[in-house]
Coordinates of N, CA and C and ligand atoms in Angstrom, one line a residue:
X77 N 1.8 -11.7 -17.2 CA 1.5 -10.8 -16.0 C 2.5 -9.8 -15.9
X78 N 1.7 -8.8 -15.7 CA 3.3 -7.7 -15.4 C 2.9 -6.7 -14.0
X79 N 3.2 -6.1 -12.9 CA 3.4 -5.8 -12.3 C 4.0 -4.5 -11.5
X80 N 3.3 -3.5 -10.9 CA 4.3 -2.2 -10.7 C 4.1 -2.3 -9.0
X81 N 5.3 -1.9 -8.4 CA 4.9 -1.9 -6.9 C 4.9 -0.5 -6.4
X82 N 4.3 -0.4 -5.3 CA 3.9 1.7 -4.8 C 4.4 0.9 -3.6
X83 N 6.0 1.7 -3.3 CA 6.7 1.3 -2.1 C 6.8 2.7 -1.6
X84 N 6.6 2.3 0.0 CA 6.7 3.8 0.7 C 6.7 3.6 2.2
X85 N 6.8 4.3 2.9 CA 6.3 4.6 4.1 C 4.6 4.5 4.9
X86 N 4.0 4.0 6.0 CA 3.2 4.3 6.4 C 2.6 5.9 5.9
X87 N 1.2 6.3 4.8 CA 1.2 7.4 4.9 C 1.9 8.3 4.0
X88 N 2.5 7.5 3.0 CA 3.6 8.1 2.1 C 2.4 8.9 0.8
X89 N 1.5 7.6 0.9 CA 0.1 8.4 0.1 C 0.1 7.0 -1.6
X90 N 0.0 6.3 -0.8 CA 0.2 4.6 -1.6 C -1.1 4.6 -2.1
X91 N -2.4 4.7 -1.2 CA -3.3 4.8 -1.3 C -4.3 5.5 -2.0
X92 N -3.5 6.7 -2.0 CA -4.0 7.6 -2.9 C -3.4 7.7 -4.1
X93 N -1.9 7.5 -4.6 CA -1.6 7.3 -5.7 C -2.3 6.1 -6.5
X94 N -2.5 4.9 -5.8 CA -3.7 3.5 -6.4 C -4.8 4.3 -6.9
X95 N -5.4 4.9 -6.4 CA -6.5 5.2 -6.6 C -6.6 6.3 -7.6
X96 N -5.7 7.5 -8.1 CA -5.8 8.0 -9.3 C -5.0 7.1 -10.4
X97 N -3.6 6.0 -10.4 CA -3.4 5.3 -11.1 C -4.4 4.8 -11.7
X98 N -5.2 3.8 -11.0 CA -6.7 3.1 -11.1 C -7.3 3.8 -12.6
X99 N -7.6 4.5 -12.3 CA -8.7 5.5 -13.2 C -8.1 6.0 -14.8
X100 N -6.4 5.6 -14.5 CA -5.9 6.3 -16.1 C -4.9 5.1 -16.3
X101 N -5.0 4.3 -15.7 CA -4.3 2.6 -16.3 C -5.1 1.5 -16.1
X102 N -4.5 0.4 -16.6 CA -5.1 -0.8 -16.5 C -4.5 -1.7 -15.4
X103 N -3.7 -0.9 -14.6 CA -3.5 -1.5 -13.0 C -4.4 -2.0 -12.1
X104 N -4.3 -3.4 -12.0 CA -5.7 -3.7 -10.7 C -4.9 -3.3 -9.5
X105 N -6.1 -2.3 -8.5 CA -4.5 -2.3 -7.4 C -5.2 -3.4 -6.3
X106 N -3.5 -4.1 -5.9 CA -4.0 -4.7 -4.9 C -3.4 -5.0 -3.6
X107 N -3.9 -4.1 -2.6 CA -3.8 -3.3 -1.1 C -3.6 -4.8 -0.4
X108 N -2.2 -5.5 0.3 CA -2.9 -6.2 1.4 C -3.2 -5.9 2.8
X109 N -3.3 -4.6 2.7 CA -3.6 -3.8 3.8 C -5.2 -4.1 3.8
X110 N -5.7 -3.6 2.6 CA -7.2 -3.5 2.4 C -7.9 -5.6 2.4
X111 N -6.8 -6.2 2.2 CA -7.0 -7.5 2.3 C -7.6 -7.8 3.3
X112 N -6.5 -7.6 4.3 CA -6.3 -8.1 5.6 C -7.4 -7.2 6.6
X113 N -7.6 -5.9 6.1 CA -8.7 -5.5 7.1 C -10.2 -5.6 6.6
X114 N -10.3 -6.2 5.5 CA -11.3 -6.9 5.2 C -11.8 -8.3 5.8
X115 N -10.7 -8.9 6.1 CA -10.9 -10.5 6.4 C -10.5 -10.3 8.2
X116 N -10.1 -9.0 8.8 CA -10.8 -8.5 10.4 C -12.6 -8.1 10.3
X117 N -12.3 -7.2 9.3 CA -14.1 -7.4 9.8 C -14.8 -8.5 9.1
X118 N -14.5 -9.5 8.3 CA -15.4 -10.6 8.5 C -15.5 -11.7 9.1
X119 N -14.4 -11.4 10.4 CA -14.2 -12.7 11.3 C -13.6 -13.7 10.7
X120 N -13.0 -13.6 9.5 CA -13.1 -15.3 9.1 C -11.7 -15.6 10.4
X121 N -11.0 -17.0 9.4 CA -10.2 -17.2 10.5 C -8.7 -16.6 10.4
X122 N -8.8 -16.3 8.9 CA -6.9 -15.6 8.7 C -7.3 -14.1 9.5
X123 N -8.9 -13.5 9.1 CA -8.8 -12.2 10.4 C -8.6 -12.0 11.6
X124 N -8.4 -13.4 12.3 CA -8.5 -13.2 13.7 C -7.5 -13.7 13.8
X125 N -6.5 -14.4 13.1 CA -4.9 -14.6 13.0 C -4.1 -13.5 12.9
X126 N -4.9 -12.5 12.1 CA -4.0 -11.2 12.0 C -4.4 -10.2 12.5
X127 N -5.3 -10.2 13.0 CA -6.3 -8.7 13.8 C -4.8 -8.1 15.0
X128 N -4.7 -9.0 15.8 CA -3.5 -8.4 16.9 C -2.5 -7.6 16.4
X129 N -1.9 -8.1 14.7 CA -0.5 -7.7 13.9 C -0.8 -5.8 13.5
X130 N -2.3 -5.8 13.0 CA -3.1 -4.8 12.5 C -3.0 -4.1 13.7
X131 N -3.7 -4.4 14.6 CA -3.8 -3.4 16.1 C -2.1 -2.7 16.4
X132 N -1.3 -3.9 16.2 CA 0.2 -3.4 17.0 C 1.2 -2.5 15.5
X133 N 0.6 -2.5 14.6 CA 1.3 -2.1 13.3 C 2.5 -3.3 13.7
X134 N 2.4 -4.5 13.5 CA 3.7 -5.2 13.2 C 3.2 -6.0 12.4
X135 N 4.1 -6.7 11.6 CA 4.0 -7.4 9.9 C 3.4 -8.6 10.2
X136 N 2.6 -9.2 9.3 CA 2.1 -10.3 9.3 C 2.9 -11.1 8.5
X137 N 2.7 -12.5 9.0 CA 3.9 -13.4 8.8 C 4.4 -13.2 7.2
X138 N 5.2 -13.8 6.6 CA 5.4 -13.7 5.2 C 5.2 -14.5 4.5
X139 N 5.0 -15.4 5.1 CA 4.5 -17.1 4.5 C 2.7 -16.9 4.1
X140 N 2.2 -16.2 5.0 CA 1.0 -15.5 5.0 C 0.6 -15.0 3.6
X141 N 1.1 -14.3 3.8 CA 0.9 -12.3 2.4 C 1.8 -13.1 1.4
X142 N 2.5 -14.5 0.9 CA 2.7 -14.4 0.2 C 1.7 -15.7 -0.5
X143 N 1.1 -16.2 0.2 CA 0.1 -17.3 0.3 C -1.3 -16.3 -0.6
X144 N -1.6 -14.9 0.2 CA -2.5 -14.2 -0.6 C -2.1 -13.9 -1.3
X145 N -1.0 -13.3 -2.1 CA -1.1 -12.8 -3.1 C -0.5 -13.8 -4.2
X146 N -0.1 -15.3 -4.3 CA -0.3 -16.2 -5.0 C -1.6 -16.2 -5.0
X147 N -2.9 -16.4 -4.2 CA -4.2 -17.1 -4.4 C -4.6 -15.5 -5.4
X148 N -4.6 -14.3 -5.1 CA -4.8 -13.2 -6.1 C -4.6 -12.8 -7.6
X149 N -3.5 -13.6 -7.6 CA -2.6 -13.5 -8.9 C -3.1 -14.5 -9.9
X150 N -3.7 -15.9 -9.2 CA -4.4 -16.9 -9.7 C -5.5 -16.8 -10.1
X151 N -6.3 -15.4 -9.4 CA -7.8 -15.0 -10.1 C -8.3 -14.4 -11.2
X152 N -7.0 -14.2 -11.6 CA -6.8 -13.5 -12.6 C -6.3 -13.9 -14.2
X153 N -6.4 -13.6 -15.5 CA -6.2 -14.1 -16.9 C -4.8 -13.7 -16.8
X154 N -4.2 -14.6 -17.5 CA -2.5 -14.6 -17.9 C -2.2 -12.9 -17.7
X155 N -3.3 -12.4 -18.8 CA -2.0 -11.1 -19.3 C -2.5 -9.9 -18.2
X156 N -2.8 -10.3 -16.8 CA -3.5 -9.1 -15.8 C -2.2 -8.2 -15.5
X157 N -2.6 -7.0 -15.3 CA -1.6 -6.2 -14.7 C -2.0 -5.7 -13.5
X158 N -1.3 -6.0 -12.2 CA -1.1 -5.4 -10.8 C -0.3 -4.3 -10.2
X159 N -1.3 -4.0 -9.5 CA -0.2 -2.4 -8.7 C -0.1 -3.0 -7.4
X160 N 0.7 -3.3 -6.6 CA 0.4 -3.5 -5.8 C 1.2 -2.5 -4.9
X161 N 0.3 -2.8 -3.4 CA 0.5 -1.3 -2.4 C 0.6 -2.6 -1.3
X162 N 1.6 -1.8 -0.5 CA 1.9 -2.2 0.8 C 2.6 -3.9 0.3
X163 N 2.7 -4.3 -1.0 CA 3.3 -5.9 -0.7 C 4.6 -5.4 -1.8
X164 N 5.5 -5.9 -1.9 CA 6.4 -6.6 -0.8 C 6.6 -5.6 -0.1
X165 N 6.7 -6.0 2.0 CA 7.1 -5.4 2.9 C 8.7 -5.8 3.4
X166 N 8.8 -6.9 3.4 CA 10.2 -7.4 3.6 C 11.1 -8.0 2.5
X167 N 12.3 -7.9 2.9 CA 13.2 -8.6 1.7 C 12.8 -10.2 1.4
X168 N 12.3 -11.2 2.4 CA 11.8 -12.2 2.3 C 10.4 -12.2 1.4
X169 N 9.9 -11.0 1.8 CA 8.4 -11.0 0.7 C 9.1 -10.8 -0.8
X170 N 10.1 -9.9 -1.2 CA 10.4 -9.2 -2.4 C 11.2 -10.6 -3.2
X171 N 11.6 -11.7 -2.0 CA 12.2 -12.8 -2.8 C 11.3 -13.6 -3.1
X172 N 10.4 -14.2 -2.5 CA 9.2 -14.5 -2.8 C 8.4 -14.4 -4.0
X173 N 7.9 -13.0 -3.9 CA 7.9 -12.5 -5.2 C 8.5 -12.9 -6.4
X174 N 9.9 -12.6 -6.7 CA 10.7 -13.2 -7.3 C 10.5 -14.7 -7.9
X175 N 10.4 -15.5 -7.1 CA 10.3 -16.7 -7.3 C 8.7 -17.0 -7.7
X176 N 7.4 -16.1 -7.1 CA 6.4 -16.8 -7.8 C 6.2 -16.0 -9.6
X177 N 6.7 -15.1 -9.8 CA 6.8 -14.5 -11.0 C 6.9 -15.5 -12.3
X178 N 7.8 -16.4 -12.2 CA 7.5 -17.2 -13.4 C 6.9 -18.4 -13.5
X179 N 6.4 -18.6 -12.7 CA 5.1 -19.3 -12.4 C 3.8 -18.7 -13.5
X180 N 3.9 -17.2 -13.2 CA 2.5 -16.7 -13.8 C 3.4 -16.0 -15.5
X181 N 4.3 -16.4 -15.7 CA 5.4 -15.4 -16.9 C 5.0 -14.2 -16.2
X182 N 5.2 -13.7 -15.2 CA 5.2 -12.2 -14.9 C 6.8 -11.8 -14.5
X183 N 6.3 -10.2 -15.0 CA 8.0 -9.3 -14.0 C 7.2 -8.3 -13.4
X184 N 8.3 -7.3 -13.0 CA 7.9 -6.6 -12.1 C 8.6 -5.0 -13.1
X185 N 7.6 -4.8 -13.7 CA 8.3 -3.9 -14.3 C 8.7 -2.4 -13.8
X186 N 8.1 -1.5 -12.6 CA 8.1 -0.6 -12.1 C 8.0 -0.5 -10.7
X187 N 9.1 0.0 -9.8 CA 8.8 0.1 -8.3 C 8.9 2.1 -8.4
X188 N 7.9 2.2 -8.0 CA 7.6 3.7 -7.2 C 8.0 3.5 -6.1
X189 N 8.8 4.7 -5.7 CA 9.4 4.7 -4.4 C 8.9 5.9 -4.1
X190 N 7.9 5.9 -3.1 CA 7.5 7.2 -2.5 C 8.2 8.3 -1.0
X191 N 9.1 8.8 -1.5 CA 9.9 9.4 -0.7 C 9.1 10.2 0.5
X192 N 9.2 9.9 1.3 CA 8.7 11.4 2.6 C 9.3 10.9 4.2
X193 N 9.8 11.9 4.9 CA 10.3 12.2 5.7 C 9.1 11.9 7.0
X194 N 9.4 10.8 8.1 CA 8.3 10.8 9.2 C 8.0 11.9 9.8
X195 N 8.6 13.1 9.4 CA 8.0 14.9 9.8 C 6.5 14.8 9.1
X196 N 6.9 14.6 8.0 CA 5.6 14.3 6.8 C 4.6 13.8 6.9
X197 N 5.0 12.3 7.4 CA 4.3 11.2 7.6 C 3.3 11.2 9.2
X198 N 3.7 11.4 10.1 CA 2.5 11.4 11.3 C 2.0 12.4 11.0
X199 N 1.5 13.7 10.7 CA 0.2 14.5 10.4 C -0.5 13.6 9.9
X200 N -0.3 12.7 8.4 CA -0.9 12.3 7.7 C -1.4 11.4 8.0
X201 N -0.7 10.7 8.6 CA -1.3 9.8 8.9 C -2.7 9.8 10.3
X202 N -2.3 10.6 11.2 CA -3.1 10.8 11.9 C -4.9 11.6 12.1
X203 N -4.2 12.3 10.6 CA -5.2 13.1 9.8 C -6.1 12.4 9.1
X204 N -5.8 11.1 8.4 CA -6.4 10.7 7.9 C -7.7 10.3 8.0
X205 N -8.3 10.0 7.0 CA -9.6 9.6 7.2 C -10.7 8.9 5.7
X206 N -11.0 7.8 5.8 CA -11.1 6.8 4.9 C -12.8 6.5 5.0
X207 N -13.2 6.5 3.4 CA -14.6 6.3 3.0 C -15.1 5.0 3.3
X208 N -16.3 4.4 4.1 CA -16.6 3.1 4.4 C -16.7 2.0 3.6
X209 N -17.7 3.0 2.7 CA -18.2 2.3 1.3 C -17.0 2.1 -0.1
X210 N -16.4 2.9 -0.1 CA -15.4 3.2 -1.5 C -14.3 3.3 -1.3
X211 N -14.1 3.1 -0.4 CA -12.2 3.2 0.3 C -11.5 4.7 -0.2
X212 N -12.4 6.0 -0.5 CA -10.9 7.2 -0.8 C -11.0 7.5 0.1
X213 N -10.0 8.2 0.2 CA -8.9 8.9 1.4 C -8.8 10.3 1.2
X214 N -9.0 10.9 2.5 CA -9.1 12.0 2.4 C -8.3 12.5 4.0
X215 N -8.5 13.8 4.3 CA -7.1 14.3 5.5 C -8.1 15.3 5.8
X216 N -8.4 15.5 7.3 CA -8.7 16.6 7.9 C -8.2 17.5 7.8
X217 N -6.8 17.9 7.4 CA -6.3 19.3 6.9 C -6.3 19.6 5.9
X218 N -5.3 18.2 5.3 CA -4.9 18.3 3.8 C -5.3 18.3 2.3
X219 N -6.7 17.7 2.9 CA -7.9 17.4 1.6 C -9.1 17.2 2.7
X220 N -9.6 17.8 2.9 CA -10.9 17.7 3.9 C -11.9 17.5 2.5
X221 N -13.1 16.5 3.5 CA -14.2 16.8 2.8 C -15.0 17.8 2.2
X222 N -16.3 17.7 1.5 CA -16.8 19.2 1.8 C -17.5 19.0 2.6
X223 N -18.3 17.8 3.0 CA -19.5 18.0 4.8 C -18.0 16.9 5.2
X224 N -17.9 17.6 6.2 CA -17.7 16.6 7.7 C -18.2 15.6 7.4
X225 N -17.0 14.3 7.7 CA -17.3 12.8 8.1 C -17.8 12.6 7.1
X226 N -18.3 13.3 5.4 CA -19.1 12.0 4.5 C -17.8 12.7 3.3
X227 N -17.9 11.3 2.7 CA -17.4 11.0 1.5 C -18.0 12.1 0.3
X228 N -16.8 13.0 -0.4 CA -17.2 14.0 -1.7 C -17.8 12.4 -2.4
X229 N -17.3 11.3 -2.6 CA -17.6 10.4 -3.9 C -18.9 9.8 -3.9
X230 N -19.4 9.3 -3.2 CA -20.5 8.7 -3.0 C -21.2 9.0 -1.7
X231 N -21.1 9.7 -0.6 CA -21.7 10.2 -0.2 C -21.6 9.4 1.4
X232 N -20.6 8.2 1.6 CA -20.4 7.6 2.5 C -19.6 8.1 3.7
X233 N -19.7 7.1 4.8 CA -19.5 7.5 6.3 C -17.8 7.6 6.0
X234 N -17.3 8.7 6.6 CA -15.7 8.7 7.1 C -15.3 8.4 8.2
X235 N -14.0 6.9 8.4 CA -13.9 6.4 9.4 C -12.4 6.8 9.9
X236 N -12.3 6.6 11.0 CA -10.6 6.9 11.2 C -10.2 4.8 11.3
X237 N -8.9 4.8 10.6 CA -8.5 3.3 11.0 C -8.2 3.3 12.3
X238 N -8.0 1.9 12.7 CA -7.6 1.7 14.1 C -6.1 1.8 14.2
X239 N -5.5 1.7 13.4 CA -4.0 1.6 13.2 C -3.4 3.3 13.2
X240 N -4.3 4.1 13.4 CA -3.6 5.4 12.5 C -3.8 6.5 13.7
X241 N -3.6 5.7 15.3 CA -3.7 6.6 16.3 C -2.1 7.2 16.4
X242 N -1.6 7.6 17.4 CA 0.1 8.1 17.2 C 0.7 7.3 18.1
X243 N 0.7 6.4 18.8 CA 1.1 5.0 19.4 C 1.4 4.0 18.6
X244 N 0.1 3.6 17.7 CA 0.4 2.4 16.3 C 1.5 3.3 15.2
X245 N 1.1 4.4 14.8 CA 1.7 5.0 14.0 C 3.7 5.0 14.1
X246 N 4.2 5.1 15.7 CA 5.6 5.4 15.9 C 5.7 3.6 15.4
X247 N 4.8 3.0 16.0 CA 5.5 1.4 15.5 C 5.6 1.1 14.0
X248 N 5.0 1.7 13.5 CA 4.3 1.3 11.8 C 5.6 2.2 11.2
X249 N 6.1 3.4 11.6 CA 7.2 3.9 11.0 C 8.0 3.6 11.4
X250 N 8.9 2.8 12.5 CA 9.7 1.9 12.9 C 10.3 0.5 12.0
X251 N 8.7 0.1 12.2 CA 8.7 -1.5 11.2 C 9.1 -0.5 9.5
X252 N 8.5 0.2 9.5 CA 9.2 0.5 7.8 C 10.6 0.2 7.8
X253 N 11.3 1.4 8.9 CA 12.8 1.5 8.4 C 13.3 0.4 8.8
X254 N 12.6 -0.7 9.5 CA 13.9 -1.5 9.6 C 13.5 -2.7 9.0
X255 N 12.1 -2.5 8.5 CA 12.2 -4.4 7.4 C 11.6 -4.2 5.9
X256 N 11.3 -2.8 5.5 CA 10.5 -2.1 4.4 C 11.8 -1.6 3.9
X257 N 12.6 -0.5 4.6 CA 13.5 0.5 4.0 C 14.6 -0.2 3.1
X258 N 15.0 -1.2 3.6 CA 15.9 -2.1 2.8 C 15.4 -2.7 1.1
X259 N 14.4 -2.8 1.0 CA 13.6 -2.8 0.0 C 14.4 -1.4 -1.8
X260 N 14.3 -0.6 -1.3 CA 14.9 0.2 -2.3 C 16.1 0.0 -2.6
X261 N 17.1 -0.7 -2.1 CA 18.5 -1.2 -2.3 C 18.1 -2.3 -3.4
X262 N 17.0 -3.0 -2.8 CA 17.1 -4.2 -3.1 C 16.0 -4.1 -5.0
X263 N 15.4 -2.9 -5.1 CA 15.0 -2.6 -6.5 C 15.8 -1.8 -7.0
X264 N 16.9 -1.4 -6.7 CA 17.6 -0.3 -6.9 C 18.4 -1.2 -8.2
X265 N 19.2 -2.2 -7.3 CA 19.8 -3.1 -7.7 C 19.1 -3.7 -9.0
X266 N 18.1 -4.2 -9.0 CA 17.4 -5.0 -10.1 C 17.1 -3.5 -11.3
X267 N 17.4 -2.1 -10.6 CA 17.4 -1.2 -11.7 C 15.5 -0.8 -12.1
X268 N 14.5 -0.9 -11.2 CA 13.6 -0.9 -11.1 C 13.2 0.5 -10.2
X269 N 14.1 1.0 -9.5 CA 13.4 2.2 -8.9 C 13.1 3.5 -9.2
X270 N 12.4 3.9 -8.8 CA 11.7 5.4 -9.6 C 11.0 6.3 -8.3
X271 N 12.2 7.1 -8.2 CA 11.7 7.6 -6.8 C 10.9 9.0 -6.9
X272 N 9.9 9.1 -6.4 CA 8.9 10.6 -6.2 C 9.0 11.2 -4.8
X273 N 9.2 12.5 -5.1 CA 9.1 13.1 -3.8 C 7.5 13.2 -3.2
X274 N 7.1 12.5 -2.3 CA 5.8 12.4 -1.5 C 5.6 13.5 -1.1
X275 N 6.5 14.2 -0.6 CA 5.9 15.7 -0.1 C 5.0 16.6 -1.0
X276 N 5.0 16.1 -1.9 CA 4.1 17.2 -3.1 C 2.7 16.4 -3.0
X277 N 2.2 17.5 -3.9 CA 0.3 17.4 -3.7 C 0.4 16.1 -4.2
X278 N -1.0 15.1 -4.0 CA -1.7 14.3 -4.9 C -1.6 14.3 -6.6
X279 N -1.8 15.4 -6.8 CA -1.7 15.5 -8.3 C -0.1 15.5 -8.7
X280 N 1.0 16.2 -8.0 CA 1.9 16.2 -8.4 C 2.6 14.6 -8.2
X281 N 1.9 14.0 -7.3 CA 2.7 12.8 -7.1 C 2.2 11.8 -8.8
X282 N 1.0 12.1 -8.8 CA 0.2 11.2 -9.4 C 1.3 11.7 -10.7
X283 N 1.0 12.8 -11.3 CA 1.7 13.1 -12.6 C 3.0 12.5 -12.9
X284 N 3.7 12.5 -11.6 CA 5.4 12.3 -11.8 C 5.3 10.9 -11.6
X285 N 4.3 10.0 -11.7 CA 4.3 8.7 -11.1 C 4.0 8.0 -12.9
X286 N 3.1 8.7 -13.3 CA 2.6 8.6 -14.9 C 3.6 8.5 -15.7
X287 N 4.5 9.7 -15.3 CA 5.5 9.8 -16.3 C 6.7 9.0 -16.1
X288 N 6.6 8.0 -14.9 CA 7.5 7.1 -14.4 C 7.6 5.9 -15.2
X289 N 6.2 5.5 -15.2 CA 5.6 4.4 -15.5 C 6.0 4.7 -17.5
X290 N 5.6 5.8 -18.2 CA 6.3 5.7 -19.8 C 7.5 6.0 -19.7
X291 N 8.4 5.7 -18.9 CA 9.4 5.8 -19.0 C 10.3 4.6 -19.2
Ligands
LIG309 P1 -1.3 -0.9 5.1 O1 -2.8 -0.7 4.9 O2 -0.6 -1.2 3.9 O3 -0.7 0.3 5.9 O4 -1.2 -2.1 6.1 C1 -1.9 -2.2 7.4 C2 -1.3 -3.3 8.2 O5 -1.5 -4.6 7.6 C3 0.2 -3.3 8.4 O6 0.6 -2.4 9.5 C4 0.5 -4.7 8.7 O7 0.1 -5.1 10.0 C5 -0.4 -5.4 7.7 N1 0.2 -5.7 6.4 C6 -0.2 -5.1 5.2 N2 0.6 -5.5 4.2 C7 1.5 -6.4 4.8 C8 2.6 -7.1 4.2 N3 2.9 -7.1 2.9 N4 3.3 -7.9 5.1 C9 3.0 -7.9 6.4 N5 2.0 -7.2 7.0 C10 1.2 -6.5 6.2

């Protein structure tokens, strides 16, 4: 099993890098963002364990997210490759990590570090706005649709998250720097990081993210 992680900020454009990665690698990406607001709208019972953490932008336990992404990593054939977005969030998740890795013979061969400045980050995030059906992401300013409210890809409803008002958002960039941010020391160290400036377009990120990864 081998592994790349897309570390960033709330909004740093994680989402959107997964999703042109996706299409020109053999990375499965795996969001536990997109996890966890899957298993809110199906009521089960870890959604309504976590639905409050989702509303307040604060971390869900670690014992949790590290419980999913063993059961994820298990669904998969020996030689699967993962991108994952939004996991590890904390140094306790990134050790975790660590320790379930040879369990599956996996490493962690690439962390993207998505650089951007919270100047950056609340437009975008506030802007944002996410396909019902297909999950892309698109920005009322920055990449608008071509109709209002529907998806250029398939033709689906655009929703705003509930997390991406500017009350959740000051908390969600809060919780970064102070249990996320530490995180880049801590790949720096293992000699894993590869940082991109987020402030550039989609394509620019995506390209310099490509060329990260043959590197
Ligand atoms: P995201 O879609 O990555 O921005 O995540 C949305 C929300 O899900 C976060 O604000 C947290 O409440 C929760 N979440 C996602 N990933 C994690 C994680 N690795 N650890 C703890 N909480 C998480």
């Amino acid at each position: 099993m081998e592994a790349i992680i897309l570390l960033g900020g709330p909004g740093a454009g994680k989402g959107t890098l997964a999703e042109g990665l996706k299409k020109q690698t053999p990375y499965m990406h795996v969001s536990t963002g997109n996890i966890l607001r899957d298993a809110v709208k199906s009521g089960s019972k870890l959604g309504q364990t976590v639905e409050p953490f989702l509303k307040n932008g604060q971390l869900v336990a670690d014992e949790l997210i590290l419980e999913i992404i063993k059961e994820r990593m298990g669904q998969e054939p020996a030689g699967a490759k993962f991108m994952f977005d939004g996991f590890p969030r904390t140094i306790h998740q990134a050790e975790g990590l660590q320790t379930l890795l040879p369990d599956v013979n996996g490493s962690v061969s690439h962390v993207l570090n998505l650089a951007a400045t919270p100047q950056d980050l609340i437009p975008r995030l506030c802007g944002r706005r996410t396909c019902k059906t297909c999950g892309a992401i698109f920005h009322m300013v920055n990449m608008p649709p071509k109709e209002e409210g529907i998806c250029d890809l398939d033709g689906g409803e655009l929703f705003q998250r509930a997390d991406d008002n500017e009350e959740t958002v000051m908390s969600r960039l809060e919780v970064y720097e102070l249990q996320t941010a530490p995180l880049i020391d801590f790949y720096e160290k293992l000699g894993l990081i590869r940082t991109i400036n987020a402030g550039g377009s989609a394509d620019y990120v995506l390209d310099q993210a490509l060329a990260a990864l043959r590197g």
